[in-house]
mmCIF file of C-alpha atoms in Angstrom:
data_model
loop_
_atom_site.group_PDB
_atom_site.id
_atom_site.type_symbol
_atom_site.label_atom_id
_atom_site.label_comp_id
_atom_site.label_asym_id
_atom_site.label_seq_id
_atom_site.Cartn_x
_atom_site.Cartn_y
_atom_site.Cartn_z
ATOM 1 C CA MET A 1 0.000 0.000 0.000
ATOM 2 C CA LEU A 2 1.151 3.532 -0.777
ATOM 3 C CA ARG A 3 0.850 5.763 2.286
ATOM 4 C CA GLY A 4 0.196 9.473 2.444
ATOM 5 C CA SER A 5 -0.246 11.400 5.671
ATOM 6 C CA LYS A 6 -4.005 10.649 5.937
ATOM 7 C CA VAL A 7 -4.758 8.101 3.204
ATOM 8 C CA GLY A 8 -3.509 4.866 1.772
ATOM 9 C CA LEU A 9 -3.772 3.795 -1.856
ATOM 10 C CA ARG A 10 -4.196 0.060 -2.218
ATOM 11 C CA ALA A 11 -5.338 -2.472 -4.784
ATOM 12 C CA ARG A 12 -9.073 -2.631 -5.432
ATOM 13 C CA HIS A 13 -10.849 -5.364 -3.428
ATOM 14 C CA GLU A 14 -14.051 -7.119 -4.489
ATOM 15 C CA GLU A 15 -15.839 -5.747 -1.404
ATOM 16 C CA ASP A 16 -15.018 -2.169 -2.529
ATOM 17 C CA ILE A 17 -17.064 -2.495 -5.710
ATOM 18 C CA PRO A 18 -20.627 -2.301 -4.287
ATOM 19 C CA ILE A 19 -19.683 0.768 -2.208
ATOM 20 C CA LEU A 20 -18.020 2.564 -5.122
ATOM 21 C CA ARG A 21 -20.899 1.677 -7.446
ATOM 22 C CA THR A 22 -23.549 2.949 -5.027
ATOM 23 C CA GLU A 23 -21.800 6.037 -3.658
ATOM 24 C CA LEU A 24 -19.884 7.235 -6.740
ATOM 25 C CA TYR A 25 -21.112 5.767 -10.016
ATOM 26 C CA ASP A 26 -24.863 5.620 -9.278
ATOM 27 C CA ASP A 27 -24.792 9.351 -8.429
ATOM 28 C CA VAL A 28 -25.783 10.744 -11.846
ATOM 29 C CA VAL A 29 -24.699 14.352 -11.216
ATOM 30 C CA ASN A 30 -21.325 13.499 -9.629
ATOM 31 C CA ALA A 31 -20.515 10.787 -12.170
ATOM 32 C CA SER A 32 -21.488 13.105 -15.043
ATOM 33 C CA ARG A 33 -19.061 15.717 -13.749
ATOM 34 C CA ALA A 34 -16.241 13.197 -13.216
ATOM 35 C CA GLU A 35 -16.372 11.216 -16.449
ATOM 36 C CA ALA A 36 -15.436 12.266 -19.961
ATOM 37 C CA GLY A 37 -18.618 10.739 -21.366
ATOM 38 C CA PRO A 38 -22.301 10.557 -20.522
ATOM 39 C CA TRP A 39 -23.449 8.807 -17.349
ATOM 40 C CA ARG A 40 -24.684 5.277 -17.757
ATOM 41 C CA PRO A 41 -25.738 2.794 -15.098
ATOM 42 C CA VAL A 42 -23.263 0.148 -13.976
ATOM 43 C CA ALA A 43 -24.905 -3.243 -13.462
ATOM 44 C CA PRO A 44 -23.936 -5.490 -10.551
ATOM 45 C CA GLY A 45 -21.273 -7.926 -11.726
ATOM 46 C CA SER A 46 -20.261 -5.600 -14.560
ATOM 47 C CA LYS A 47 -16.652 -5.653 -15.701
ATOM 48 C CA ASP A 48 -16.741 -1.860 -16.037
ATOM 49 C CA ARG A 49 -13.127 -0.700 -16.170
ATOM 50 C CA ARG A 50 -13.692 1.871 -13.416
ATOM 51 C CA LEU A 51 -14.562 -0.913 -10.982
ATOM 52 C CA VAL A 52 -12.507 -3.953 -11.985
ATOM 53 C CA VAL A 53 -10.309 -5.455 -9.314
ATOM 54 C CA ASP A 54 -7.396 -6.367 -11.578
ATOM 55 C CA ASP A 55 -7.116 -4.144 -14.632
ATOM 56 C CA PRO A 56 -4.580 -5.659 -17.038
ATOM 57 C CA ALA A 57 -4.254 -2.442 -19.053
ATOM 58 C CA GLU A 58 -0.698 -1.119 -18.817
ATOM 59 C CA GLY A 59 -1.797 2.481 -19.227
ATOM 60 C CA HIS A 60 -4.179 2.509 -16.262
ATOM 61 C CA VAL A 61 -3.481 1.888 -12.560
ATOM 62 C CA PRO A 62 -6.599 1.952 -10.352
ATOM 63 C CA PHE A 63 -6.410 2.275 -6.574
ATOM 64 C CA SER A 64 -8.915 2.198 -3.758
ATOM 65 C CA VAL A 65 -8.412 5.045 -1.284
ATOM 66 C CA VAL A 66 -8.627 4.177 2.412
ATOM 67 C CA GLU A 67 -8.229 6.194 5.600
ATOM 68 C CA LEU A 68 -4.965 5.251 7.270
ATOM 69 C CA GLU A 69 -6.663 5.404 10.632
ATOM 70 C CA GLY A 70 -9.093 2.484 10.545
ATOM 71 C CA GLY A 71 -8.742 1.433 6.898
ATOM 72 C CA THR A 72 -12.212 2.644 5.841
ATOM 73 C CA LEU A 73 -12.780 2.880 2.082
ATOM 74 C CA ILE A 74 -13.219 6.559 1.150
ATOM 75 C CA GLY A 75 -12.827 6.621 -2.625
ATOM 76 C CA THR A 76 -10.950 5.754 -5.765
ATOM 77 C CA ALA A 77 -7.823 7.124 -7.428
ATOM 78 C CA ASN A 78 -5.944 6.310 -10.594
ATOM 79 C CA LEU A 79 -3.081 7.064 -12.863
ATOM 80 C CA TRP A 80 -4.366 6.806 -16.418
ATOM 81 C CA GLY A 81 -3.179 7.505 -19.932
ATOM 82 C CA ILE A 82 0.281 6.380 -18.851
ATOM 83 C CA ASP A 83 2.709 6.952 -21.711
ATOM 84 C CA THR A 84 5.999 5.198 -20.883
ATOM 85 C CA HIS A 85 7.785 6.625 -23.935
ATOM 86 C CA ASN A 86 7.127 10.276 -23.077
ATOM 87 C CA ARG A 87 6.957 9.447 -19.341
ATOM 88 C CA VAL A 88 3.668 11.240 -18.716
ATOM 89 C CA ALA A 89 0.374 10.266 -17.082
ATOM 90 C CA HIS A 90 -2.911 11.762 -15.885
ATOM 91 C CA ILE A 91 -4.285 11.779 -12.346
ATOM 92 C CA GLY A 92 -7.904 11.101 -11.403
ATOM 93 C CA LEU A 93 -9.717 10.648 -8.113
ATOM 94 C CA GLY A 94 -13.182 10.416 -6.645
ATOM 95 C CA LEU A 95 -14.072 10.620 -2.963
ATOM 96 C CA LEU A 96 -17.217 9.259 -1.374
ATOM 97 C CA PRO A 97 -19.583 12.040 -0.241
ATOM 98 C CA SER A 98 -18.788 11.371 3.446
ATOM 99 C CA ALA A 99 -15.050 11.904 2.803
ATOM 100 C CA ARG A 100 -15.246 15.212 0.944
ATOM 101 C CA GLY A 101 -14.041 18.474 2.489
ATOM 102 C CA ARG A 102 -11.644 16.780 4.915
ATOM 103 C CA GLY A 103 -8.318 17.252 3.116
ATOM 104 C CA TYR A 104 -8.174 13.740 1.728
ATOM 105 C CA GLY A 105 -8.079 14.895 -1.910
ATOM 106 C CA THR A 106 -4.873 16.867 -1.356
ATOM 107 C CA ASP A 107 -3.254 13.834 0.268
ATOM 108 C CA VAL A 108 -4.439 11.539 -2.552
ATOM 109 C CA VAL A 109 -2.864 13.858 -5.149
ATOM 110 C CA ALA A 110 0.393 13.967 -3.138
ATOM 111 C CA THR A 111 0.463 10.165 -2.894
ATOM 112 C CA LEU A 112 -0.254 9.757 -6.623
ATOM 113 C CA CYS A 113 2.604 12.191 -7.338
ATOM 114 C CA HIS A 114 4.933 10.006 -5.261
ATOM 115 C CA TYR A 115 3.756 6.941 -7.173
ATOM 116 C CA GLY A 116 4.108 8.623 -10.564
ATOM 117 C CA PHE A 117 7.454 10.304 -10.006
ATOM 118 C CA VAL A 118 9.251 7.897 -7.655
ATOM 119 C CA VAL A 119 7.767 4.475 -8.403
ATOM 120 C CA ARG A 120 7.025 4.935 -12.135
ATOM 121 C CA SER A 121 9.862 7.408 -12.923
ATOM 122 C CA LEU A 122 7.552 9.729 -14.843
ATOM 123 C CA GLN A 123 8.579 13.198 -16.024
ATOM 124 C CA ARG A 124 5.137 14.886 -16.011
ATOM 125 C CA LEU A 125 1.744 14.452 -14.381
ATOM 126 C CA GLN A 126 -1.389 16.174 -15.646
ATOM 127 C CA ILE A 127 -4.851 16.836 -14.251
ATOM 128 C CA GLU A 128 -7.908 17.903 -16.223
ATOM 129 C CA THR A 129 -10.867 19.099 -14.188
ATOM 130 C CA LEU A 130 -13.959 21.235 -14.578
ATOM 131 C CA ALA A 131 -13.257 24.921 -14.006
ATOM 132 C CA ASP A 132 -15.758 25.034 -11.125
ATOM 133 C CA ASN A 133 -14.229 22.040 -9.296
ATOM 134 C CA THR A 134 -12.586 24.168 -6.607
ATOM 135 C CA ALA A 135 -11.743 21.154 -4.428
ATOM 136 C CA MET A 136 -9.675 19.491 -7.165
ATOM 137 C CA LEU A 137 -8.065 22.768 -8.224
ATOM 138 C CA ARG A 138 -7.075 23.433 -4.596
ATOM 139 C CA SER A 139 -5.739 19.873 -4.142
ATOM 140 C CA ALA A 140 -3.698 20.094 -7.355
ATOM 141 C CA GLU A 141 -2.279 23.566 -6.741
ATOM 142 C CA SER A 142 -1.348 22.806 -3.125
ATOM 143 C CA ASN A 143 0.762 19.959 -4.523
ATOM 144 C CA GLY A 144 2.568 22.252 -6.968
ATOM 145 C CA PHE A 145 0.482 21.779 -10.113
ATOM 146 C CA VAL A 146 0.383 24.835 -12.367
ATOM 147 C CA ARG A 147 -2.618 25.933 -14.422
ATOM 148 C CA GLU A 148 -1.509 25.591 -18.020
ATOM 149 C CA GLY A 149 -4.681 26.377 -19.872
ATOM 150 C CA VAL A 150 -8.439 26.402 -20.154
ATOM 151 C CA LEU A 151 -10.375 24.394 -22.700
ATOM 152 C CA ARG A 152 -13.395 26.610 -23.254
ATOM 153 C CA SER A 153 -16.786 24.873 -23.344
ATOM 154 C CA SER A 154 -15.096 21.499 -23.806
ATOM 155 C CA ALA A 155 -17.171 19.362 -21.429
ATOM 156 C CA TRP A 156 -20.875 18.574 -21.937
ATOM 157 C CA VAL A 157 -22.232 18.092 -18.414
ATOM 158 C CA MET A 158 -25.896 17.696 -17.526
ATOM 159 C CA GLY A 159 -27.201 19.841 -20.378
ATOM 160 C CA GLU A 160 -24.545 22.540 -20.604
ATOM 161 C CA PHE A 161 -21.006 23.083 -21.833
ATOM 162 C CA LEU A 162 -18.424 23.778 -19.119
ATOM 163 C CA ASP A 163 -14.794 24.874 -19.263
ATOM 164 C CA GLU A 164 -12.021 22.508 -18.258
ATOM 165 C CA VAL A 165 -8.721 23.489 -16.649
ATOM 166 C CA ILE A 166 -5.492 21.677 -17.491
ATOM 167 C CA LEU A 167 -2.869 21.554 -14.755
ATOM 168 C CA GLY A 168 0.611 20.088 -15.019
ATOM 169 C CA LEU A 169 3.494 19.210 -12.725
ATOM 170 C CA LEU A 170 7.033 18.320 -13.804
ATOM 171 C CA VAL A 171 9.218 16.075 -11.675
ATOM 172 C CA GLU A 172 11.845 18.828 -11.283
ATOM 173 C CA ASP A 173 9.171 21.163 -9.846
ATOM 174 C CA TRP A 174 7.710 18.556 -7.485
ATOM 175 C CA LYS A 175 8.286 19.069 -3.784
ATOM 176 C CA PRO A 176 7.442 15.855 -1.935
ATOM 177 C CA LYS A 177 5.607 16.248 1.336
ATOM 178 C CA PRO A 178 7.699 15.188 4.345
ATOM 179 C CA LYS A 179 6.765 11.782 5.729
ATOM 180 C CA PRO A 180 5.628 11.667 9.376
ATOM 181 C CA GLN A 181 8.435 10.519 11.672
ATOM 182 C CA PRO A 182 7.846 7.448 13.857
ATOM 183 C CA GLY A 183 6.789 8.439 17.359
ATOM 184 C CA GLY A 184 6.347 12.093 16.316
#
């Protein structure tokens, strides 16, 4: 498991799937804002790539996000669009409604940066998010991501076009968060 200061990123477990389906993917508004395509229901037992336990795709690494204190499932995170030639990847995350607004998103982004830069030896990480997603923008920028551009009216979400913000972070600009010291 990858450890941040508040969260752990671990492999997806079968018992995570019903919780993620119910609390993230069955929420039409939230799922519509998080996905690049239209919402569609996910049937129980589906092999939907967002929920699979063992995704064999090399360009996609899904994680379940758990609280370090207690191990409770609080969301999902992933590195996707991994390009090993150019050494770039994209970051995505989704927190359960009960976990939002508690600083977990910032810690998830920090932990994904560690995974991307240290474990995968990537050169660049990128985040695309809706321009009104202040929580993700705050999480990205507090981890050193820089706004690189706005894609005007590029996302069709629940009956309207919304702008998307592109943020990037290069390994040489990354400042890893200090790890908590034992007993401190």
